[in-house]
Short mmCIF file of N, CA and C in Angstrom, two decimals:
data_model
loop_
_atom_site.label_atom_id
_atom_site.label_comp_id
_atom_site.label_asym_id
_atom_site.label_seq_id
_atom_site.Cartn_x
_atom_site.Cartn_y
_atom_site.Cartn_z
N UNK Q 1 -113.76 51.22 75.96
CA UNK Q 1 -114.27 51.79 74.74
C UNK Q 1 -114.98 53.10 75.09
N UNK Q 2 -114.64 54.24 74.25
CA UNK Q 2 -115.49 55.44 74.79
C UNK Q 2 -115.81 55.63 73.26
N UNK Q 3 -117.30 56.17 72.91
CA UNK Q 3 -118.23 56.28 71.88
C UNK Q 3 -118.70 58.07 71.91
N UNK Q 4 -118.72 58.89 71.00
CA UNK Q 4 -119.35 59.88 71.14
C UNK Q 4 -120.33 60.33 70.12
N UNK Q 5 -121.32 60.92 70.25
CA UNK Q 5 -122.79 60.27 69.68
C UNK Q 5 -122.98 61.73 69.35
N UNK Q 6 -123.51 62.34 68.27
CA UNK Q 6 -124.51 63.50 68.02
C UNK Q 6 -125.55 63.23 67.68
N UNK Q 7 -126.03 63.69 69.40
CA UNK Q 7 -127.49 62.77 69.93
C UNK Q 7 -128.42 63.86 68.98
N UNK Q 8 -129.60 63.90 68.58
CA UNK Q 8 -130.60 64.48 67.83
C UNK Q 8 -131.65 65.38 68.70
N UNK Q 9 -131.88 66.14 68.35
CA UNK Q 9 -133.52 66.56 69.58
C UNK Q 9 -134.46 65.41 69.19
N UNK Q 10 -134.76 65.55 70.71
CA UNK Q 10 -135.76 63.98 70.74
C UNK Q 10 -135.62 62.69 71.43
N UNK Q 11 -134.55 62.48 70.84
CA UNK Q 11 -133.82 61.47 72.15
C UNK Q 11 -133.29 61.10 73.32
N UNK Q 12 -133.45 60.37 73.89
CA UNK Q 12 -133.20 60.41 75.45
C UNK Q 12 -131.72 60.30 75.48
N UNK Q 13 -131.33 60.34 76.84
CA UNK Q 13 -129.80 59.66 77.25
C UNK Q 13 -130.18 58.10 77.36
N UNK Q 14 -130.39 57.74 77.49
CA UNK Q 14 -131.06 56.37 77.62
C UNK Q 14 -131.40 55.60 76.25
N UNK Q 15 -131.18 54.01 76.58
CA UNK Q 15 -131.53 53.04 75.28
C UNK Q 15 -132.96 52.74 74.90
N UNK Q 16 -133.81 53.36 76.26
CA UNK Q 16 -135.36 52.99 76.35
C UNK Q 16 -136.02 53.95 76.02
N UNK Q 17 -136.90 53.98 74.89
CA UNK Q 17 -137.78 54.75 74.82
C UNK Q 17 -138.89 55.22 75.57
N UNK Q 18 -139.23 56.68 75.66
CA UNK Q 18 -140.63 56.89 76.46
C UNK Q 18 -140.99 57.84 76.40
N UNK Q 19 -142.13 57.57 76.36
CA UNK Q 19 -143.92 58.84 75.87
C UNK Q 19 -143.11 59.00 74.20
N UNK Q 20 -143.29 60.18 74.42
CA UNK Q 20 -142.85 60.84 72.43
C UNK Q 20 -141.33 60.73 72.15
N UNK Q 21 -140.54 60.34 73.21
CA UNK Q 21 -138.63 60.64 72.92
C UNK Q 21 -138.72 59.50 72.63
N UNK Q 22 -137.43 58.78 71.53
CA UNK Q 22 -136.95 58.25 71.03
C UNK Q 22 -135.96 57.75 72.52
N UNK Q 23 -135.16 56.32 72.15
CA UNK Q 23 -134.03 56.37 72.88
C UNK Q 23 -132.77 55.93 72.14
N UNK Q 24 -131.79 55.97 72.84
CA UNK Q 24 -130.04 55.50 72.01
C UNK Q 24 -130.69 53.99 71.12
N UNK Q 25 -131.33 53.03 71.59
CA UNK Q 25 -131.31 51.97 70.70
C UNK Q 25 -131.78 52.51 69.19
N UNK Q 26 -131.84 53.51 68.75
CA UNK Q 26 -132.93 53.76 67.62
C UNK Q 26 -131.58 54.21 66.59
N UNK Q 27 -130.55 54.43 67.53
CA UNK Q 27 -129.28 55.02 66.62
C UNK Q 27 -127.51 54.66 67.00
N UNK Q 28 -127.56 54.05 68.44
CA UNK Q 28 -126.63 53.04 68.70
C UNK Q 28 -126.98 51.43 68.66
N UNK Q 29 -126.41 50.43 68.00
CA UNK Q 29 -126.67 49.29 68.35
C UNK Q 29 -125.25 48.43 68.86
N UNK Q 30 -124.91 48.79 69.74
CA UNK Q 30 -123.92 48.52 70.72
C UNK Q 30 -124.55 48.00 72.44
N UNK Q 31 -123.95 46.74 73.04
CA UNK Q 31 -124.27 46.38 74.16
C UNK Q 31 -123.16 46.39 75.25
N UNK Q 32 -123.80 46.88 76.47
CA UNK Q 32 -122.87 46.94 77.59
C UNK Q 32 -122.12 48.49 77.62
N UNK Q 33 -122.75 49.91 76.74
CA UNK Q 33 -121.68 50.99 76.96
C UNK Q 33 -123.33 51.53 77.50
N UNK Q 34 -123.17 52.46 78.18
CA UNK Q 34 -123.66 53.06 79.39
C UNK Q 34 -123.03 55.02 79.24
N UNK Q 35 -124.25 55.77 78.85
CA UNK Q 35 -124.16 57.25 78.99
C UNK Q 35 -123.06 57.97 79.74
N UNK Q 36 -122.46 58.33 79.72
CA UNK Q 36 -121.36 59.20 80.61
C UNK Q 36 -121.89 60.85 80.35
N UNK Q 37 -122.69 60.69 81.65
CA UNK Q 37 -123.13 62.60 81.40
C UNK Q 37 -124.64 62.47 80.51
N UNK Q 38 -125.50 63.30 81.03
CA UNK Q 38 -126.93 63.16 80.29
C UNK Q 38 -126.89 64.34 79.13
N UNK Q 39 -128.02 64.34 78.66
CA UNK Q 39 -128.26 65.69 77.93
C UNK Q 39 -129.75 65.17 77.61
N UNK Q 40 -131.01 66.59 78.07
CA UNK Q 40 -132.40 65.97 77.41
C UNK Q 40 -132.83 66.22 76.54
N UNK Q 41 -133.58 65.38 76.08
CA UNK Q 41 -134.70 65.07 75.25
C UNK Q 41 -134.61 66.38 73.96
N UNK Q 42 -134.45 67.22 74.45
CA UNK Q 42 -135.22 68.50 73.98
C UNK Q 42 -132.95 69.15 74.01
N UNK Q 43 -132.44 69.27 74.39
CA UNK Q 43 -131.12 69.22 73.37
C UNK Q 43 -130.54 68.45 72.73
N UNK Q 44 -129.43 68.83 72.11
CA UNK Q 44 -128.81 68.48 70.68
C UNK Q 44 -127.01 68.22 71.10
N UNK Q 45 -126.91 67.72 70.19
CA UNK Q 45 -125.44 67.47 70.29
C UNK Q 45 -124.65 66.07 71.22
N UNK Q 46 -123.19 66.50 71.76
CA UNK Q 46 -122.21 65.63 71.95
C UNK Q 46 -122.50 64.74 73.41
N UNK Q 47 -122.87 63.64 73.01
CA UNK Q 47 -123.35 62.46 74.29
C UNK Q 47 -122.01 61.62 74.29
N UNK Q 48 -121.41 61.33 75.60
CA UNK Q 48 -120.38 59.82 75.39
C UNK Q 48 -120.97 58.90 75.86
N UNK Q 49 -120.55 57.91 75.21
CA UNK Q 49 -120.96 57.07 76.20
C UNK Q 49 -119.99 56.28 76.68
N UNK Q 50 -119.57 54.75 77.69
CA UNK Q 50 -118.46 53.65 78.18
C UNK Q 50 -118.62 52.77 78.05
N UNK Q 51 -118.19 51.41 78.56
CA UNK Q 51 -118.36 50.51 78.91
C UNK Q 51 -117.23 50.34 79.95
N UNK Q 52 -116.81 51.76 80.34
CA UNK Q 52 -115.50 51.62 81.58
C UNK Q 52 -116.37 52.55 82.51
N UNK Q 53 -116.43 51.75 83.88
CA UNK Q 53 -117.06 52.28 85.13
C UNK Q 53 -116.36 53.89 85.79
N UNK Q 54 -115.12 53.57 85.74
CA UNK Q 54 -114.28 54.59 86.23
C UNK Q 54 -114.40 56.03 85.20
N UNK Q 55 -114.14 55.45 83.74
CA UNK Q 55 -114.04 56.44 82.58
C UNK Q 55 -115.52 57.31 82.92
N UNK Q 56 -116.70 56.48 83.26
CA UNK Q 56 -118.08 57.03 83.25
C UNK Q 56 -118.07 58.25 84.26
N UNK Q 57 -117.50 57.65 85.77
CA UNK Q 57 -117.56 58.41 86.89
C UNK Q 57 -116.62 59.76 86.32
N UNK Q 58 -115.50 59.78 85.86
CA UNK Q 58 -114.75 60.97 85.69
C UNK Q 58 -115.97 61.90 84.59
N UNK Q 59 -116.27 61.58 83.63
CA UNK Q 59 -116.59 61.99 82.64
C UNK Q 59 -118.19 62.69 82.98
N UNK Q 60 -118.70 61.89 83.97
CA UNK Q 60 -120.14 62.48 84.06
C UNK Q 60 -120.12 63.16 85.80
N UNK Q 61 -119.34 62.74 86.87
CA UNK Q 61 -119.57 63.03 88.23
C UNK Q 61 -119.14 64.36 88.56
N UNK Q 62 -120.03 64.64 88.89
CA UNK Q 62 -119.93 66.36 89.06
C UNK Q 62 -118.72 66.83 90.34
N UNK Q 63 -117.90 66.20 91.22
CA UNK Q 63 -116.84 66.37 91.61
C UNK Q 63 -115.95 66.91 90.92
N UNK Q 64 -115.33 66.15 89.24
CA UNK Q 64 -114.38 66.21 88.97
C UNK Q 64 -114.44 67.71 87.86
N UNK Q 65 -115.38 68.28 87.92
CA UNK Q 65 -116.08 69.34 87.10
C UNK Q 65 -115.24 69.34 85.61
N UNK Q 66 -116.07 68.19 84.76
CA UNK Q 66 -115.77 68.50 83.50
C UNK Q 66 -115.79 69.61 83.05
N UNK Q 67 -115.30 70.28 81.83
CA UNK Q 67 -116.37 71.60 81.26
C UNK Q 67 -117.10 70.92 80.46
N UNK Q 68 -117.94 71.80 80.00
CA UNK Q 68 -119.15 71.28 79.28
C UNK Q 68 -119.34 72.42 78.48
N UNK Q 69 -119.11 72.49 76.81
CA UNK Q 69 -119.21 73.51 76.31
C UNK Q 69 -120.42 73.56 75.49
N UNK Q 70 -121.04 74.93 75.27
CA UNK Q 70 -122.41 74.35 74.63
C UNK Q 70 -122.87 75.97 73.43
N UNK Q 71 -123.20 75.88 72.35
CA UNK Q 71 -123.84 76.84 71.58
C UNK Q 71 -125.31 76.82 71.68
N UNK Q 72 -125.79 78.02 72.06
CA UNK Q 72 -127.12 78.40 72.65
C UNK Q 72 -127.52 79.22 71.84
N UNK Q 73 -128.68 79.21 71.44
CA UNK Q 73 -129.74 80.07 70.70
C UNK Q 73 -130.53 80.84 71.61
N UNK Q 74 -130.65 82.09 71.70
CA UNK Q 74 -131.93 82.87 72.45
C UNK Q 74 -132.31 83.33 72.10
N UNK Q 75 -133.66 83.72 72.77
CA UNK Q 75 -134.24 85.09 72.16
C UNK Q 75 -134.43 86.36 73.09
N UNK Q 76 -133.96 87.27 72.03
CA UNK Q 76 -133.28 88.49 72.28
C UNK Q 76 -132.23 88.56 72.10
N UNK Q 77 -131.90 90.20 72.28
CA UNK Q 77 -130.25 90.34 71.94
C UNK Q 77 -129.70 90.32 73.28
N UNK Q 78 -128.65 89.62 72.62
CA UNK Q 78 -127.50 89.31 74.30
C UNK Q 78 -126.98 90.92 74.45
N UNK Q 79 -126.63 91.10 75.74
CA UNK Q 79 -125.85 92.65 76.04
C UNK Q 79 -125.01 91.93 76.94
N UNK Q 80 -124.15 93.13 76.91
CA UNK Q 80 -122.97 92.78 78.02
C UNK Q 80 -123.53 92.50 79.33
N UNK Q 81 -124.39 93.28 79.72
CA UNK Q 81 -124.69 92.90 81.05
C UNK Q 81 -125.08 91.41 81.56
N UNK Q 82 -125.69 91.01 80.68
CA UNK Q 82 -126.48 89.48 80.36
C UNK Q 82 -125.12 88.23 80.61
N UNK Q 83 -123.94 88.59 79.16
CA UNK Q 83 -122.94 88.08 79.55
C UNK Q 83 -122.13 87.98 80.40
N UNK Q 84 -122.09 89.23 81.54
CA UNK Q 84 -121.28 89.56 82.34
C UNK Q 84 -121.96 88.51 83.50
N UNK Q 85 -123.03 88.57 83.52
CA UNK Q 85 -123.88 87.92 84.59
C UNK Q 85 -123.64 86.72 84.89
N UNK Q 86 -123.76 85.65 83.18
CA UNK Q 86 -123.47 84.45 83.12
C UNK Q 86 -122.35 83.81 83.46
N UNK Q 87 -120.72 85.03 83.30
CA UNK Q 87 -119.52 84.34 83.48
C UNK Q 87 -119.78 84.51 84.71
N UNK Q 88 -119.79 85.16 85.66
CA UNK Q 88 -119.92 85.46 87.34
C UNK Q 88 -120.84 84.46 88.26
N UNK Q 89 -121.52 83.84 87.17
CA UNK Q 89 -122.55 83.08 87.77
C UNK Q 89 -124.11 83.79 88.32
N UNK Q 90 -124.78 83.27 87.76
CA UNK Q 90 -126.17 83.61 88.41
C UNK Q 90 -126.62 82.48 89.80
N UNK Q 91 -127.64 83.28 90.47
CA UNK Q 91 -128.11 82.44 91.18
C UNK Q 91 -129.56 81.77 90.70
N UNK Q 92 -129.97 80.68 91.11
CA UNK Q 92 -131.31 79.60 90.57
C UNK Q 92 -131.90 79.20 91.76
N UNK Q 93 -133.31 78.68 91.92
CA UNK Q 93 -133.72 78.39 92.81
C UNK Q 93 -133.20 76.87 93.55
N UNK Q 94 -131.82 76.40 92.93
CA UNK Q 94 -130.76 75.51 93.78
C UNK Q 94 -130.09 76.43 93.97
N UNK Q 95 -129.56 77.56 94.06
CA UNK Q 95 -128.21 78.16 94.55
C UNK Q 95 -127.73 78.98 93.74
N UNK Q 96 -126.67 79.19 93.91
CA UNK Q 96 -125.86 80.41 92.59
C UNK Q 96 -125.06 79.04 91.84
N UNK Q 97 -124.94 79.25 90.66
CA UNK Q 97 -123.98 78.17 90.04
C UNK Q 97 -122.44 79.05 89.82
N UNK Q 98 -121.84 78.13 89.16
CA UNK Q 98 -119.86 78.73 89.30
C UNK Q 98 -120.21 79.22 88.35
N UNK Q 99 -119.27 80.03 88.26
CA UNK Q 99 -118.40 81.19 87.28
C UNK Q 99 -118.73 80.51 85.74
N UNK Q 100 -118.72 80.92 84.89
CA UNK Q 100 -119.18 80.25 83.46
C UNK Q 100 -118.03 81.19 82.25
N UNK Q 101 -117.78 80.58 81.39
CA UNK Q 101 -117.25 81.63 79.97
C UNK Q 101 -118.44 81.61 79.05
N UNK Q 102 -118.61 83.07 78.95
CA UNK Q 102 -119.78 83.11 78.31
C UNK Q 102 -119.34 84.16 76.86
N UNK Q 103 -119.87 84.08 76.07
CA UNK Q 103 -119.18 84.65 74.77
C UNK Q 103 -120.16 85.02 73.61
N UNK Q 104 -120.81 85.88 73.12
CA UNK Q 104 -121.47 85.91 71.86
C UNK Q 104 -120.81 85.22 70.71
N UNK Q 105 -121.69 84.66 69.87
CA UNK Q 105 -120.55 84.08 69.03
C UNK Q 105 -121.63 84.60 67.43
N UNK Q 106 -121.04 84.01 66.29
CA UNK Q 106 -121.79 84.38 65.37
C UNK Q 106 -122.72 82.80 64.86
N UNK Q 107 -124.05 83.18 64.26
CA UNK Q 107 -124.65 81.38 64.01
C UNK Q 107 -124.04 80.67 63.55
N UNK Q 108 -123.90 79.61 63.83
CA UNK Q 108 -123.17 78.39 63.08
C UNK Q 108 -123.23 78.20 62.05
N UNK Q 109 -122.57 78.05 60.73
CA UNK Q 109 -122.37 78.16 59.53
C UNK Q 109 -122.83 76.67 59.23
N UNK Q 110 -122.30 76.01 59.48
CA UNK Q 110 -122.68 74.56 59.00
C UNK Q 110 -123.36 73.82 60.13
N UNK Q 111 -124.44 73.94 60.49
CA UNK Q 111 -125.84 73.48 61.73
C UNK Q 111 -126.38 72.68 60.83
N UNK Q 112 -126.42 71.76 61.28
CA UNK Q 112 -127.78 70.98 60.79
C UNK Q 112 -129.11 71.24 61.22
N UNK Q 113 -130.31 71.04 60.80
CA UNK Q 113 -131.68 71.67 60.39
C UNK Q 113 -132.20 70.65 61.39
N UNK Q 114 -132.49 71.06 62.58
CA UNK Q 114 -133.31 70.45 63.48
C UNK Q 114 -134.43 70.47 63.38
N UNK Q 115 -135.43 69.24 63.75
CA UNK Q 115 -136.29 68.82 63.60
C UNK Q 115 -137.14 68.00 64.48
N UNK Q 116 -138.22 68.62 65.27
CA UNK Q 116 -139.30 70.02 64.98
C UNK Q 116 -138.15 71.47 64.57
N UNK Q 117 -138.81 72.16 63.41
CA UNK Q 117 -137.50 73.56 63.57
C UNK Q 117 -137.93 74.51 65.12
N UNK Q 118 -137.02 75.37 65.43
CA UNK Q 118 -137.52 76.44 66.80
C UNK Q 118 -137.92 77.18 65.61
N UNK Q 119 -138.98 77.59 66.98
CA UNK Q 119 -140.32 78.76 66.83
C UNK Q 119 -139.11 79.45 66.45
N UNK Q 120 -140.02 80.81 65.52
CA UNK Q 120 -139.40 82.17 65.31
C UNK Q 120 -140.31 83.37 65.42
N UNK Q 121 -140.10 83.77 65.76
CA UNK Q 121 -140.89 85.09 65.59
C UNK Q 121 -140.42 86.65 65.23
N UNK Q 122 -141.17 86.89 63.73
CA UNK Q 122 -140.47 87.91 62.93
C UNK Q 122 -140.25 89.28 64.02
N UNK Q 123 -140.87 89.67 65.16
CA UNK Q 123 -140.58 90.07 65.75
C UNK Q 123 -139.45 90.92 67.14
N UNK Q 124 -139.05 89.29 66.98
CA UNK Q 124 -138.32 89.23 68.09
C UNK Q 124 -136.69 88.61 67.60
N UNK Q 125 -135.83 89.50 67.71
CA UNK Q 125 -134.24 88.72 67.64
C UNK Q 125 -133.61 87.57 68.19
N UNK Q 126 -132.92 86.96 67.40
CA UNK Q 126 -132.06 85.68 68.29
C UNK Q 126 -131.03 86.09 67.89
N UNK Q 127 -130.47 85.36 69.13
CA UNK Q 127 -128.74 85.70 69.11
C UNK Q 127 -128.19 83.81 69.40
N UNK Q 128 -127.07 84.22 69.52
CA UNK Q 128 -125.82 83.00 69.90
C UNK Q 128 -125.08 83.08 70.89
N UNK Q 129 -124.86 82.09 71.88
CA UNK Q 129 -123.70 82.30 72.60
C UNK Q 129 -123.11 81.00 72.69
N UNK Q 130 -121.54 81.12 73.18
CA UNK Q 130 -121.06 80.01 73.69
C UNK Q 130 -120.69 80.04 75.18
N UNK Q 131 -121.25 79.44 75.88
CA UNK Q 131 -121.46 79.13 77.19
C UNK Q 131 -120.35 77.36 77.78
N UNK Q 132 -119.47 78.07 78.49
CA UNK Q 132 -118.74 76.65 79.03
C UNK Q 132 -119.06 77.00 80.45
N UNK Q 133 -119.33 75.61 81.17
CA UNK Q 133 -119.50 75.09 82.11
C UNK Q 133 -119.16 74.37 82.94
N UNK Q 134 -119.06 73.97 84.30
CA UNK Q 134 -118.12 72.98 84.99
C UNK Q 134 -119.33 71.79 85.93
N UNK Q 135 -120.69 72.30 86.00
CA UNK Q 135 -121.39 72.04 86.71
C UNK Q 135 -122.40 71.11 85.89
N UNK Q 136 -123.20 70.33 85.95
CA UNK Q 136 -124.47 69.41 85.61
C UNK Q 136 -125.26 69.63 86.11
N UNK Q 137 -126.12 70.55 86.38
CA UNK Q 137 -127.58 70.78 87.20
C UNK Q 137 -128.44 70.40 86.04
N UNK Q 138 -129.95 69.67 86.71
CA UNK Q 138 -130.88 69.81 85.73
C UNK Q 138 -131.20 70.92 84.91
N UNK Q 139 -131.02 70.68 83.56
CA UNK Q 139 -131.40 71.70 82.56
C UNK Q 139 -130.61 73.38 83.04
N UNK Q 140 -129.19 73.22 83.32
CA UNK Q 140 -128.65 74.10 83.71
C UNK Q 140 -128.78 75.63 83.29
N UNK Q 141 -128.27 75.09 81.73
CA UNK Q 141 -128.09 75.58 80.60
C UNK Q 141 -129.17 77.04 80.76
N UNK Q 142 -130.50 76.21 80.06
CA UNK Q 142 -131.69 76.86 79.89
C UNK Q 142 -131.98 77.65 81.08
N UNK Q 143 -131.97 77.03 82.78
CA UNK Q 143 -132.46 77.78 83.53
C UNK Q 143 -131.34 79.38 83.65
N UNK Q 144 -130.12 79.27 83.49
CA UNK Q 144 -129.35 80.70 83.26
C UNK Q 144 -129.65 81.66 82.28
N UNK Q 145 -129.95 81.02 81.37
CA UNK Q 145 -130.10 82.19 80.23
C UNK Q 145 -131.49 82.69 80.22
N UNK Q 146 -132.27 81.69 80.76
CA UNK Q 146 -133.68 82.03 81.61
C UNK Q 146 -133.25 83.47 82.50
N UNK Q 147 -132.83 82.90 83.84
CA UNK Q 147 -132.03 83.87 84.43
C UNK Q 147 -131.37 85.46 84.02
N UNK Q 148 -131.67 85.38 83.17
CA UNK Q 148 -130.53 86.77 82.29
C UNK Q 148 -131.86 87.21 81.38
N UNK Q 149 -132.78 86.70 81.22
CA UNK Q 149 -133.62 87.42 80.39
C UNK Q 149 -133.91 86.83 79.13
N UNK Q 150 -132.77 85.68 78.89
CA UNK Q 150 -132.77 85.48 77.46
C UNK Q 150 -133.37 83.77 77.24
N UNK Q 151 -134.37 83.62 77.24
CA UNK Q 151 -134.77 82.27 76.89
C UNK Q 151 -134.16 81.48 76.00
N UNK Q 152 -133.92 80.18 76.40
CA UNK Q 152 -133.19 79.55 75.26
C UNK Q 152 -134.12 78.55 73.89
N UNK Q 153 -133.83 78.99 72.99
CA UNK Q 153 -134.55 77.92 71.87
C UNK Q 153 -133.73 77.02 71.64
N UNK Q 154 -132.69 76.76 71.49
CA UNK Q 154 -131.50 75.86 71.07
C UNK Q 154 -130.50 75.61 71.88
N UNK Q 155 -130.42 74.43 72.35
CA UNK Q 155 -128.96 73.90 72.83
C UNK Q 155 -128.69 73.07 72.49
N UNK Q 156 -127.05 73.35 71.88
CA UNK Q 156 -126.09 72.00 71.54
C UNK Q 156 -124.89 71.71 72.15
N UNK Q 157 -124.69 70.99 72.70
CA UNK Q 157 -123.32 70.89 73.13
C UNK Q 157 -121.92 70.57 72.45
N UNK Q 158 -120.83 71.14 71.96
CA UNK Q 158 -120.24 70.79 71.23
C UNK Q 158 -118.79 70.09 72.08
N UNK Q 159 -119.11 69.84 73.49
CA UNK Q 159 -117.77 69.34 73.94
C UNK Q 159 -117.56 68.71 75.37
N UNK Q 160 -116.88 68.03 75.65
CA UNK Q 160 -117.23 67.51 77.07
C UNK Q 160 -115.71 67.62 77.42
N UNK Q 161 -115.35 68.15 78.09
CA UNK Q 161 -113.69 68.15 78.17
C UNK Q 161 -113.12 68.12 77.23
N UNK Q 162 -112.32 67.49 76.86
CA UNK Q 162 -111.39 67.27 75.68
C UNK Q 162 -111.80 66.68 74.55
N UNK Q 163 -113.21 66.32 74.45
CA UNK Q 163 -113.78 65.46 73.34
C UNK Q 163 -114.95 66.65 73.19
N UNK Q 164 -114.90 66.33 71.61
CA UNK Q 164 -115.67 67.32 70.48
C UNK Q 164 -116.57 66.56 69.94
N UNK Q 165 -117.33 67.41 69.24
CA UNK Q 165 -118.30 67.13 68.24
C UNK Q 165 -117.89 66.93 66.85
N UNK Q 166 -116.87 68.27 66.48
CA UNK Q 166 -116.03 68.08 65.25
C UNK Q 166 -116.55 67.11 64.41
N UNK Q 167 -117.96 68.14 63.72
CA UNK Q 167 -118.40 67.19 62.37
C UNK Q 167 -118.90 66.33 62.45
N UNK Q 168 -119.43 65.88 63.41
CA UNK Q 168 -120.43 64.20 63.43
C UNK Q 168 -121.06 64.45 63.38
N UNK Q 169 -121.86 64.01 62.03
CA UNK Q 169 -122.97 63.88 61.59
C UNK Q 169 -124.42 63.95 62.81
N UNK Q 170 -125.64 64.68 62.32
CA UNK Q 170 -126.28 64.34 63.71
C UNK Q 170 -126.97 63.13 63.72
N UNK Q 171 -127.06 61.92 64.84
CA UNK Q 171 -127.57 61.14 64.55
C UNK Q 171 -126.65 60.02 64.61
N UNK Q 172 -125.34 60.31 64.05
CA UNK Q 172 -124.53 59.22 63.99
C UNK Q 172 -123.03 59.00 65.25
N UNK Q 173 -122.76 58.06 65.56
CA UNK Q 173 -121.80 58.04 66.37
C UNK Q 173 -120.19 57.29 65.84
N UNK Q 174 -119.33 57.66 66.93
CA UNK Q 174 -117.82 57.06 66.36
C UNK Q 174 -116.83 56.73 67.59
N UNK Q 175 -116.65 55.58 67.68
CA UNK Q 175 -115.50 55.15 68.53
C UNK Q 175 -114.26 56.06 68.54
N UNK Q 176 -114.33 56.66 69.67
CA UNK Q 176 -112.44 57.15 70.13
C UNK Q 176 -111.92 56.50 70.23
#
């Protein structure tokens, strides 16, 4: 059985709750399927989960380098240089990470209204990108666009290889 979840900000990868995060029991009630691939607390979007050992290892083990596609909010305006940086890979205080597709994109038309909302500040611009990935480092995401100048307020992931988000509700999940 493989399950894919549009996990909420707030919630863990996990069925157990702790400190202020919520966990999967609060919005899966299914026994014996097990996370394939994390995402924290503090992002949004496409979680799978299994109850197949093997399906888990392909899907989450950083050998088989899923991509991992994700729409990012920053602040500031993206420039080419920024993007150019990200597909080439930056380096982090683990190493340089791989090559990335990195892309401005325009805001998502149909987003659901996350909750706490991100800070704004009338000041300062946000932009969009879509960022694919092959790698799982802690909080990858954020520490690159860190890297480039551009802090991230928002991450969602809309894809894990071949499986999408495509419209699931946030919050709710659906058997493949």
């Amino acid at each position: 059985m493989l399950i894919r979840f549009n996990k909420p900000y707030g919630v863990l990868s996990q069925f157990t709750p702790e400190g202020r995060w919520t966990g999967l029991i609060d919005h899966i009630d299914l026994h014996g399927v097990y996370v394939a691939g994390r995402l924290d607390a503090d992002s949004e979007g496409l979680l799978l989960l299994t109850d197949d050992g093997k399906e888990q290892a392909r899907i989450a083990d950083p050998r088989f380098k899923m991509e991992k596609t994700y729409l990012v909010q920053v602040e500031g305006l993206l420039s080419d240089a920024a993007l150019t940086a990200l597909a080439r890979g930056v380096t982090l205080n683990d190493g340089p990470t791989l090559p990335a597709r990195a892309s401005a994109v325009q805001p998502p038309a149909e987003l659901w209204p996350r909750n706490p909302p991100i800070r704004e500040r009338k000041k300062i611009p946000t932009s969009w990108l879509e960022l694919v990935i092959r790698e799982g480092r802690n909080r990858q995401v954020r520490r690159m666009t860190a890297a480039v100048g551009l802090p991230t307020l928002r991450l969602i992931r809309t894809a894990v290889g071949p499986y999408k988000l495509d419209g699931l509700p946030t919050g709710t999940w659906q058997q493949i």
